[in-house]
Coordinates of C-alpha atoms in Angstrom, one line a residue:
M127 CA 100.2 117.2 117.7
T128 CA 99.7 115.6 114.4
D129 CA 100.2 111.8 113.9
I130 CA 103.3 112.6 111.7
N131 CA 105.0 114.8 114.2
F132 CA 104.1 112.2 116.8
N133 CA 105.7 109.4 114.6
K134 CA 108.7 111.5 113.9
N135 CA 109.2 112.1 117.6
E136 CA 108.7 108.6 118.2
D137 CA 111.3 107.5 115.9
A138 CA 113.9 109.8 117.3
M139 CA 113.4 108.9 120.9
K140 CA 113.5 105.2 120.0
M141 CA 116.7 105.6 118.1
A142 CA 118.3 107.6 121.1
W143 CA 117.3 104.8 123.5
S144 CA 118.6 102.3 120.9
K145 CA 121.9 104.0 121.1
V146 CA 121.8 103.8 124.7
K147 CA 121.3 100.0 124.4
K148 CA 124.1 99.4 122.0
H149 CA 126.6 101.1 124.5
L150 CA 125.1 99.0 127.5
E151 CA 125.6 95.8 125.5
I152 CA 129.2 96.6 125.2
I153 CA 129.4 97.7 128.9
Y154 CA 127.6 94.5 130.0
Q155 CA 130.8 92.6 128.6
G156 CA 132.7 93.9 131.2
G157 CA 136.6 93.2 130.7
G158 CA 135.8 91.4 127.4
A159 CA 135.5 87.6 126.3
K160 CA 139.0 86.7 127.1
A161 CA 138.7 87.9 130.6
I162 CA 135.2 86.1 131.1
A163 CA 136.7 83.0 129.9
K164 CA 139.4 83.0 132.5
Q165 CA 136.7 83.7 135.0
K166 CA 134.9 80.4 133.8
E167 CA 138.0 78.6 133.9
R168 CA 138.2 79.1 137.6
H169 CA 134.7 77.9 138.0
K170 CA 133.5 81.4 138.8
L171 CA 130.6 83.2 137.8
T172 CA 130.6 86.7 136.3
A173 CA 129.4 89.6 138.4
R174 CA 126.0 89.9 136.3
E175 CA 125.7 86.2 136.7
R176 CA 126.0 86.2 140.3
I177 CA 123.4 89.0 140.6
A178 CA 120.9 87.1 138.5
Y179 CA 121.3 84.1 140.6
L180 CA 120.9 86.0 143.9
C181 CA 117.8 88.0 142.8
D182 CA 114.2 86.9 143.0
E183 CA 112.9 85.7 139.6
G184 CA 110.2 88.1 138.0
K185 CA 111.2 91.1 140.3
P186 CA 113.0 94.1 138.8
F187 CA 116.9 94.5 139.1
T188 CA 117.4 98.6 139.1
E189 CA 120.9 98.7 138.0
L190 CA 122.5 101.9 139.0
G191 CA 125.9 103.4 137.7
A192 CA 126.1 101.1 134.4
F193 CA 127.6 104.1 132.4
A194 CA 130.1 105.0 135.4
G195 CA 133.6 105.5 133.8
F196 CA 132.2 105.4 130.3
E197 CA 134.9 106.6 127.9
M198 CA 137.1 107.4 130.8
Y199 CA 140.7 106.1 131.4
A200 CA 141.3 105.2 127.9
E201 CA 145.2 105.3 128.5
H202 CA 144.6 102.6 131.0
G203 CA 142.4 100.4 128.9
G204 CA 139.0 101.8 130.1
C205 CA 136.9 100.7 133.3
P206 CA 133.5 99.5 132.3
A207 CA 130.7 100.2 134.5
A208 CA 133.6 101.4 136.9
G209 CA 134.5 97.7 137.5
T210 CA 131.4 97.0 139.6
V211 CA 127.8 96.1 138.9
S212 CA 125.5 97.5 141.4
G213 CA 121.6 98.4 141.8
L214 CA 118.6 97.8 143.8
G215 CA 117.5 94.2 143.7
W216 CA 114.9 91.9 145.5
V217 CA 116.4 88.9 147.4
S218 CA 114.2 86.7 149.5
G219 CA 111.3 89.3 148.9
R220 CA 113.3 92.1 150.5
Q221 CA 114.5 95.1 148.3
C222 CA 118.4 95.5 148.8
M223 CA 121.1 97.3 147.6
I224 CA 123.7 94.9 145.9
I225 CA 127.2 95.9 145.1
A226 CA 129.2 93.2 142.9
N227 CA 133.0 93.7 141.9
D228 CA 133.7 92.6 138.4
Q229 CA 136.7 90.8 138.3
T230 CA 136.9 90.6 134.6
V231 CA 137.8 94.5 134.5
K232 CA 141.5 94.8 135.8
A233 CA 140.9 92.1 138.3
G234 CA 138.2 94.1 140.2
A235 CA 140.8 96.9 140.8
W236 CA 139.4 100.1 142.2
F237 CA 139.7 103.2 139.9
P238 CA 138.8 106.7 141.3
I239 CA 135.4 106.3 139.7
T240 CA 134.8 103.0 141.2
G241 CA 135.3 104.8 144.6
K242 CA 132.8 107.3 143.9
K243 CA 130.3 104.7 142.5
N244 CA 130.6 102.5 145.6
L245 CA 130.0 105.6 147.8
R246 CA 126.9 106.6 145.9
M247 CA 125.6 103.1 146.5
Q248 CA 126.3 103.0 149.9
E249 CA 124.7 106.7 150.1
I250 CA 121.5 105.4 148.7
A251 CA 121.5 102.4 151.1
M252 CA 122.1 104.8 154.1
E253 CA 119.2 107.2 153.0
N254 CA 116.7 104.7 152.4
M255 CA 117.7 102.0 155.2
L256 CA 118.4 99.2 152.6
P257 CA 120.2 96.1 153.5
V258 CA 123.4 95.8 151.5
I259 CA 124.9 92.6 149.9
Y260 CA 128.6 92.9 148.9
I261 CA 129.9 90.3 146.4
V262 CA 133.5 90.6 146.9
D263 CA 136.0 89.7 144.1
S264 CA 138.7 92.5 143.8
A265 CA 142.4 93.0 143.6
G266 CA 142.2 96.4 145.6
V267 CA 143.2 99.9 144.6
Y268 CA 144.6 100.2 141.0
L269 CA 147.9 101.3 141.9
P270 CA 148.8 103.6 138.8
M271 CA 146.2 105.7 140.0
Q272 CA 146.5 105.3 143.9
D273 CA 146.9 109.1 144.4
E274 CA 143.4 109.7 143.2
I275 CA 141.7 106.9 144.9
F276 CA 143.3 106.3 148.3
P277 CA 143.6 109.3 150.7
D278 CA 141.0 111.8 150.3
K279 CA 137.6 112.2 152.2
E280 CA 135.5 110.8 149.4
H281 CA 138.1 108.1 148.2
F282 CA 138.5 104.4 149.2
G283 CA 138.9 104.7 152.9
R284 CA 135.6 106.2 153.1
I285 CA 133.7 102.9 152.2
F286 CA 134.8 101.3 155.4
R287 CA 133.9 104.4 157.5
N288 CA 130.4 104.0 155.8
N289 CA 130.6 100.2 156.8
A290 CA 130.8 101.3 160.6
R291 CA 128.1 104.1 160.3
M292 CA 125.7 101.7 158.5
S293 CA 126.2 99.1 161.2
A294 CA 125.4 101.8 163.8
M295 CA 122.3 102.6 162.0
G296 CA 121.2 99.1 162.0
I297 CA 121.6 98.6 158.5
T298 CA 122.4 94.8 157.8
Q299 CA 125.4 94.3 155.7
I300 CA 126.2 90.7 154.1
A301 CA 129.6 90.1 152.4
A302 CA 129.9 87.3 150.0
V303 CA 133.6 86.8 149.2
T304 CA 133.8 84.8 145.8
G305 CA 137.4 86.0 144.8
A306 CA 140.4 88.1 146.2
C307 CA 139.8 90.8 148.8
V308 CA 143.0 92.3 149.3
A309 CA 145.0 94.8 151.6
G310 CA 142.6 97.8 152.7
G311 CA 139.8 96.0 151.0
A312 CA 139.8 93.2 153.6
Y313 CA 138.2 95.3 156.1
L314 CA 134.9 95.6 154.3
P315 CA 133.7 91.8 154.8
I316 CA 134.9 91.9 158.2
M317 CA 133.1 95.2 159.0
S318 CA 130.1 93.5 157.4
D319 CA 127.4 91.8 159.7
E320 CA 128.2 88.4 158.3
T321 CA 130.9 87.0 156.0
L322 CA 130.8 83.9 153.8
M323 CA 133.7 82.6 151.6
V324 CA 133.9 80.4 148.6
E325 CA 136.4 77.5 149.2
G326 CA 139.4 77.7 146.6
N327 CA 138.5 81.2 145.3
G328 CA 137.6 83.2 148.1
S329 CA 140.6 84.8 150.2
I330 CA 141.1 87.7 152.5
F331 CA 144.4 89.2 153.4
L332 CA 146.0 92.4 154.3
A333 CA 149.1 91.2 152.1
G334 CA 149.2 88.7 149.3
P335 CA 151.8 85.9 149.3
Y336 CA 154.2 88.0 147.2
L337 CA 154.1 91.1 149.4
V338 CA 154.7 88.9 152.4
K339 CA 157.6 87.2 150.8
A340 CA 158.9 90.6 150.0
A341 CA 158.1 92.1 153.5
I342 CA 159.1 89.3 155.9
G343 CA 160.7 86.5 153.7
E344 CA 157.9 84.0 154.4
D345 CA 156.9 81.7 151.8
I346 CA 153.1 80.8 151.8
D347 CA 150.3 80.1 149.3
A348 CA 147.3 82.2 149.1
E349 CA 144.6 79.5 150.7
T350 CA 146.9 78.8 153.6
L351 CA 147.4 82.6 154.1
G352 CA 143.7 83.8 153.9
G353 CA 141.4 81.2 152.3
A354 CA 138.1 79.8 153.2
E355 CA 139.5 77.0 155.5
T356 CA 141.8 79.5 157.3
H357 CA 139.6 82.2 158.0
N358 CA 136.7 79.7 159.1
A359 CA 138.4 77.5 161.3
I360 CA 141.6 79.4 162.5
S361 CA 141.1 83.2 162.3
G362 CA 137.3 83.1 162.9
I363 CA 137.1 86.0 160.6
A364 CA 134.4 84.2 158.4
D365 CA 131.2 82.8 159.1
Y366 CA 130.3 80.4 156.5
K367 CA 132.4 78.4 154.3
C368 CA 130.9 77.4 150.9
K369 CA 131.8 74.7 148.3
T370 CA 130.5 76.7 145.4
E371 CA 129.3 80.3 144.6
E372 CA 125.7 79.0 144.4
E373 CA 125.8 77.6 147.6
C374 CA 127.3 80.9 148.9
L375 CA 124.7 82.8 147.4
D376 CA 122.0 80.5 148.6
Q377 CA 123.1 81.1 152.0
V378 CA 122.8 84.8 151.5
K379 CA 119.2 84.4 150.4
K380 CA 118.7 82.4 153.7
I381 CA 120.1 85.1 155.8
I382 CA 118.0 88.0 154.1
S383 CA 114.9 85.9 154.5
K384 CA 115.1 86.0 158.1
L385 CA 115.4 89.7 158.5
A386 CA 112.6 91.7 160.3
K387 CA 110.1 93.4 158.2
P388 CA 111.4 96.9 157.1
A389 CA 110.3 99.9 158.8
S390 CA 107.8 102.4 156.8
A391 CA 108.1 106.1 156.7
G392 CA 104.1 105.8 156.2
F393 CA 103.9 107.5 152.8
S394 CA 100.6 107.1 151.3
R395 CA 99.8 104.2 148.9
I396 CA 96.5 102.6 147.6
A397 CA 95.8 100.2 144.9
A398 CA 97.7 101.3 141.6
V399 CA 95.9 102.3 138.6
K400 CA 97.1 102.3 135.1
P401 CA 98.0 105.6 133.6
A402 CA 95.4 107.5 131.4
L403 CA 97.7 107.1 128.2
P404 CA 99.6 104.1 127.2
I405 CA 103.1 104.2 128.6
E406 CA 104.4 104.0 125.0
N407 CA 103.2 107.2 124.1
I408 CA 105.8 108.9 126.1
Y409 CA 108.3 108.2 123.1
G410 CA 106.2 110.5 120.8
I411 CA 106.0 113.7 122.9
M412 CA 109.2 115.4 122.7
S413 CA 110.7 116.2 119.2
G414 CA 114.3 115.2 118.2
E415 CA 116.9 117.4 119.8
N416 CA 113.9 118.7 122.1
T417 CA 113.8 121.9 119.7
K418 CA 109.8 122.2 119.8
P419 CA 107.4 123.2 122.5
Y420 CA 105.3 120.3 124.0
D421 CA 102.9 119.8 126.8
V422 CA 104.3 118.1 130.0
L423 CA 101.0 117.0 130.8
D424 CA 101.3 114.3 128.1
I425 CA 104.3 112.8 129.6
I426 CA 102.6 113.0 133.1
N427 CA 99.6 111.4 131.8
C428 CA 101.7 108.5 130.8
I429 CA 103.4 108.1 134.3
V430 CA 100.8 108.7 136.9
D431 CA 97.7 106.6 137.8
K432 CA 94.6 107.7 135.9
D433 CA 92.6 110.7 137.1
S434 CA 94.9 110.9 140.0
L435 CA 96.5 114.5 139.2
D436 CA 95.4 117.6 141.2
E437 CA 97.1 120.7 139.6
F438 CA 98.3 123.2 142.3
K439 CA 97.8 126.8 141.3
K440 CA 97.0 125.8 137.8
E441 CA 96.3 129.4 136.4
Y442 CA 99.5 130.8 138.1
G443 CA 103.2 130.4 137.2
K444 CA 102.3 128.3 134.3
T445 CA 106.0 127.6 133.3
I446 CA 106.2 125.1 136.2
L447 CA 103.6 122.5 136.6
C448 CA 102.8 121.5 140.3
G449 CA 100.3 119.0 141.2
Y450 CA 99.6 116.0 143.6
A451 CA 99.2 112.5 142.0
R452 CA 99.9 109.0 142.6
I453 CA 102.3 106.7 140.7
E454 CA 101.9 103.0 141.2
G455 CA 99.5 103.9 144.2
W456 CA 102.1 106.2 145.8
A457 CA 101.2 109.6 146.6
V458 CA 103.6 112.2 145.1
G459 CA 104.0 115.8 144.5
I460 CA 105.2 116.6 141.0
V461 CA 107.2 119.6 140.0
A462 CA 107.6 119.6 136.2
N463 CA 108.9 122.3 133.7
Q464 CA 106.2 123.1 131.1
R465 CA 107.8 123.6 127.8
L466 CA 104.5 125.2 126.0
I467 CA 104.5 128.6 125.2
V468 CA 102.1 130.1 127.7
K469 CA 100.4 133.4 128.1
S470 CA 100.5 135.2 131.6
K471 CA 97.6 137.1 132.8
K472 CA 98.7 140.4 131.3
G473 CA 98.7 138.9 128.0
E474 CA 102.5 138.6 127.6
M475 CA 104.0 135.5 126.0
Q476 CA 106.0 133.3 128.4
L477 CA 108.8 131.0 127.1
G478 CA 108.2 127.3 128.0
G479 CA 111.1 125.7 130.0
V480 CA 112.2 129.1 131.6
I481 CA 111.5 129.7 135.3
Y482 CA 109.8 133.2 136.0
N483 CA 109.3 134.8 139.2
D484 CA 105.6 133.5 139.7
S485 CA 106.7 130.1 138.6
A486 CA 109.4 130.0 141.2
D487 CA 107.2 131.4 143.7
K488 CA 104.3 128.7 143.2
A489 CA 106.9 125.8 143.0
A490 CA 108.5 127.0 146.3
R491 CA 105.2 127.0 148.0
F492 CA 104.3 123.6 146.4
I493 CA 107.5 122.2 147.9
L494 CA 106.6 123.6 151.5
N495 CA 103.2 121.9 151.3
C496 CA 104.7 118.6 150.4
N497 CA 107.1 118.7 153.1
Q498 CA 104.2 119.6 155.5
K499 CA 102.2 116.5 154.4
K500 CA 105.1 114.0 154.0
I501 CA 104.5 113.5 150.2
P502 CA 107.6 112.5 148.2
L503 CA 108.5 114.9 145.5
V504 CA 109.3 113.9 141.7
F505 CA 110.9 116.6 139.6
L506 CA 110.7 116.3 135.8
Q507 CA 113.3 118.7 134.7
D508 CA 113.4 120.3 131.1
V509 CA 114.6 123.6 132.1
T510 CA 116.8 126.4 130.3
G511 CA 117.2 128.5 133.5
F512 CA 115.7 131.4 135.0
M513 CA 114.3 134.4 133.1
V514 CA 116.8 137.3 132.4
G515 CA 116.5 140.9 131.7
S516 CA 115.5 144.2 133.3
R517 CA 111.7 143.2 133.9
S518 CA 112.8 140.1 135.7
E519 CA 115.4 141.7 137.6
H520 CA 113.5 144.6 138.8
A521 CA 110.6 142.2 139.9
G522 CA 113.2 140.2 142.0
I523 CA 113.7 137.0 140.0
I524 CA 117.1 136.3 142.0
K525 CA 115.1 136.6 145.4
D526 CA 112.2 134.4 144.0
G527 CA 114.8 131.8 142.5
A528 CA 116.6 131.7 146.1
K529 CA 113.3 131.1 147.5
L530 CA 112.9 128.0 145.4
V531 CA 116.3 126.7 145.7
N532 CA 115.9 127.1 149.6
A533 CA 112.9 125.1 149.7
V534 CA 114.6 122.5 147.5
A535 CA 117.6 122.3 149.6
N536 CA 115.8 121.9 152.9
S537 CA 113.4 119.7 151.8
V538 CA 113.2 116.6 154.0
V539 CA 110.9 114.2 152.1
P540 CA 112.4 112.0 149.2
K541 CA 113.2 113.7 146.1
I542 CA 113.3 111.8 142.9
T543 CA 114.5 113.6 139.6
I544 CA 114.2 112.6 136.1
I545 CA 116.0 114.7 133.5
T546 CA 114.1 114.4 130.5
G547 CA 115.5 117.3 128.5
N548 CA 117.6 120.4 129.1
S549 CA 119.0 121.1 132.6
Y550 CA 120.8 124.4 132.3
G551 CA 122.3 126.7 134.9
A552 CA 120.7 127.6 138.1
G553 CA 117.7 125.7 136.6
N554 CA 119.4 122.6 137.5
Y555 CA 119.6 123.5 141.0
A556 CA 116.2 124.7 141.5
M557 CA 114.7 121.6 139.9
C558 CA 116.8 119.6 142.2
G559 CA 120.0 118.5 140.4
K560 CA 122.6 116.1 141.8
A561 CA 124.1 118.8 144.3
Y562 CA 120.7 119.1 146.1
D563 CA 120.5 115.4 147.0
P564 CA 117.9 113.8 145.4
R565 CA 117.4 110.1 146.6
F566 CA 117.5 108.9 143.0
I567 CA 118.3 110.8 139.9
Y568 CA 117.7 109.6 136.2
A569 CA 118.3 110.8 133.0
W570 CA 116.5 110.1 129.6
P571 CA 118.6 109.6 126.3
T572 CA 117.4 113.4 125.3
A573 CA 119.0 114.8 128.5
K574 CA 121.4 117.6 128.4
I575 CA 123.2 119.0 131.4
A576 CA 125.3 122.3 131.2
V577 CA 125.7 125.6 132.5
M578 CA 123.9 127.2 129.4
G579 CA 122.9 125.9 125.9
G580 CA 125.5 124.9 123.8
E581 CA 125.1 127.8 121.0
Q582 CA 125.0 130.5 123.6
A583 CA 128.0 129.0 125.6
A584 CA 130.2 128.2 122.6
K585 CA 129.6 132.0 121.1
T586 CA 130.4 133.4 124.6
M587 CA 133.6 131.4 124.7
V588 CA 134.5 132.3 121.0
Q589 CA 134.0 136.0 121.7
I590 CA 136.3 135.6 124.9
Q591 CA 139.0 133.7 122.9
V592 CA 138.9 135.7 119.8
G593 CA 138.8 138.9 121.9
G594 CA 141.9 137.7 123.8
M595 CA 143.6 137.1 120.3
K596 CA 143.0 140.3 119.1
A597 CA 144.0 142.0 122.2
K598 CA 147.6 140.5 121.3
G599 CA 147.5 142.1 118.0
K600 CA 146.7 138.8 116.2
Q601 CA 144.3 139.2 113.2
V602 CA 141.4 136.8 113.2
S603 CA 139.8 136.0 109.9
E604 CA 136.0 134.9 109.7
E605 CA 136.9 131.4 108.6
E606 CA 139.2 131.1 111.6
E607 CA 136.5 132.3 113.9
K608 CA 133.9 129.8 112.3
E609 CA 136.6 127.1 113.0
I610 CA 137.2 128.2 116.5
L611 CA 133.5 128.1 117.1
K612 CA 133.2 124.6 115.4
K613 CA 135.8 123.0 117.9
I614 CA 134.2 124.7 120.8
M615 CA 130.6 123.6 120.2
E616 CA 131.8 119.9 119.4
S617 CA 133.5 119.8 122.8
Y618 CA 130.7 121.5 124.5
Q619 CA 128.1 119.1 123.0
R620 CA 130.1 116.2 124.1
Q621 CA 130.1 117.5 127.7
T622 CA 126.5 117.8 127.5
T623 CA 125.3 114.3 126.7
P624 CA 123.6 112.1 129.2
Y625 CA 126.6 109.8 128.6
Y626 CA 129.0 112.2 129.9
A627 CA 126.8 112.8 133.0
A628 CA 126.3 109.3 133.8
A629 CA 130.2 108.5 133.2
R630 CA 130.8 110.8 136.2
L631 CA 127.6 109.9 138.4
W632 CA 125.9 113.0 137.9
V633 CA 123.0 111.0 137.4
D634 CA 122.5 107.3 138.6
A635 CA 121.3 105.9 135.1
I636 CA 120.2 106.7 131.6
I637 CA 116.9 105.0 131.3
D638 CA 114.2 103.9 128.8
P639 CA 111.6 106.8 129.0
A640 CA 108.9 103.9 129.1
S641 CA 110.5 102.7 132.2
T642 CA 110.1 106.1 134.1
R643 CA 106.9 104.9 136.1
Q644 CA 108.6 101.6 137.1
H645 CA 112.0 103.4 138.2
I646 CA 110.0 106.0 140.3
S647 CA 108.0 103.3 141.8
E648 CA 110.9 101.1 142.8
A649 CA 112.6 104.5 144.3
L650 CA 109.4 105.2 146.5
I651 CA 109.6 101.6 147.7
A652 CA 113.0 102.1 148.7
A653 CA 112.4 105.6 150.4
D654 CA 109.6 104.3 152.3
Q655 CA 111.9 102.2 154.3
Q656 CA 113.2 105.2 156.2
K657 CA 111.4 105.3 159.3
D658 CA 112.1 108.7 160.8
I659 CA 111.6 111.8 158.4
A660 CA 113.6 114.8 159.9
E661 CA 111.8 117.8 161.2
F662 CA 111.1 120.4 158.2
K663 CA 113.0 123.7 159.0
I664 CA 113.4 126.6 156.4
G665 CA 116.2 129.2 156.6
V666 CA 116.0 132.9 156.2
F667 CA 115.3 134.2 152.8
Q668 CA 113.7 137.1 151.1
V669 CA 109.8 136.8 151.0

């Protein structure tokens, strides 16, 4: 790669990340300046200020789901970050899952995506045995969309089922009630291990004063009905009464500081070594729009500890690179799509980013080895799918692909997925997409997630649409066909962006490529707290 190409790539990637940051700046404003001002008038911190106060200084806060709800619910005024701020944070030296309602967004009401985001955070906590801190300030279910958030298995009520399950698993849950906690949401703090309430602002009740008046004719104010004094001195529901939010959060820190040391899965870790290449080099490897081949080894050498990579079956199945390495001292198994144009032993050219029979066979075997050795897996996705055509079909590409999918699906060691570029079709599944339960899944700004490439998909849909129109006797001009193609391409391209994926929580976050090493390391710290790794079993498949 020449310096000119590197510089062009670097500029394109930095511009792509700059676009992400601009969107995040708006998302971080929550419900906007007026809503924040109202919060301040009531002597309340914002959700992000609460988390900043709670977390240890100098330690990373890994936000998850910031783009949840992005460009969704426009007819309802939007729902930035799904009305919650959440992620992995360090409190009193302990890594925790923190989930904070953002009262500036529709009074912290729960939209459908809010429920999905909170369930994802609880899932991460359960998988990794992380203590959970809820900072509660919510008006409950967003009533205009109650049918999409209330009754189903993965809706609002599942939160409380998870509260009970986590308690049974021995996972500590602390609820700091800094604002309203209404209706069904009232169960969350009470199902936590300990509940703290802020005087004057914190309240817990199944029905607020207006509903009580309508239901039974009783006149009562919120503080008397379910304020901090009531629930600490009369009902006994709460455990601590605090004069200010800061006092409340300080008490949370004290509680977390006394937890027993976390268990360990025993994953191998030694002293960390810096990568062979400067982490900043990661910006200059992929071309803008990811249109040119590159060597995935260059990305790997920006992430893994220097001289730690040992490639597995280096000369075989070259369109997937497999190897053992270390990241911040943690032992990992890396499965990465290779985008170079490589030659097979028979001298035939193999397309980079495509999974061939030999690549699928190699990756499946490597995943089995990592499970045998209890080594966590890191997937670097830039895949256009499995190879098609008569030669591949006759060689059993479906069989070899199924073997790889089987290994990924049954893997019991933690899986961390980074989507750096394309993530198309069955390649998404084979490289541990969201449906295959990665512990954490992140996307670079260059990620594209779709059933197939945009141009191929659009042309296929145009053929179907135009064919249908002609079948009804309608003549379609070349110009009309081009206009149909343009509209389909625009729609398809919008749906393949990392923003679209992150809005729907297909990925946990869009990350700065230069932070990939840190994100993987924080994920491995979390994963190591799972004491018991299940026995690895593999199902029936064609060998």
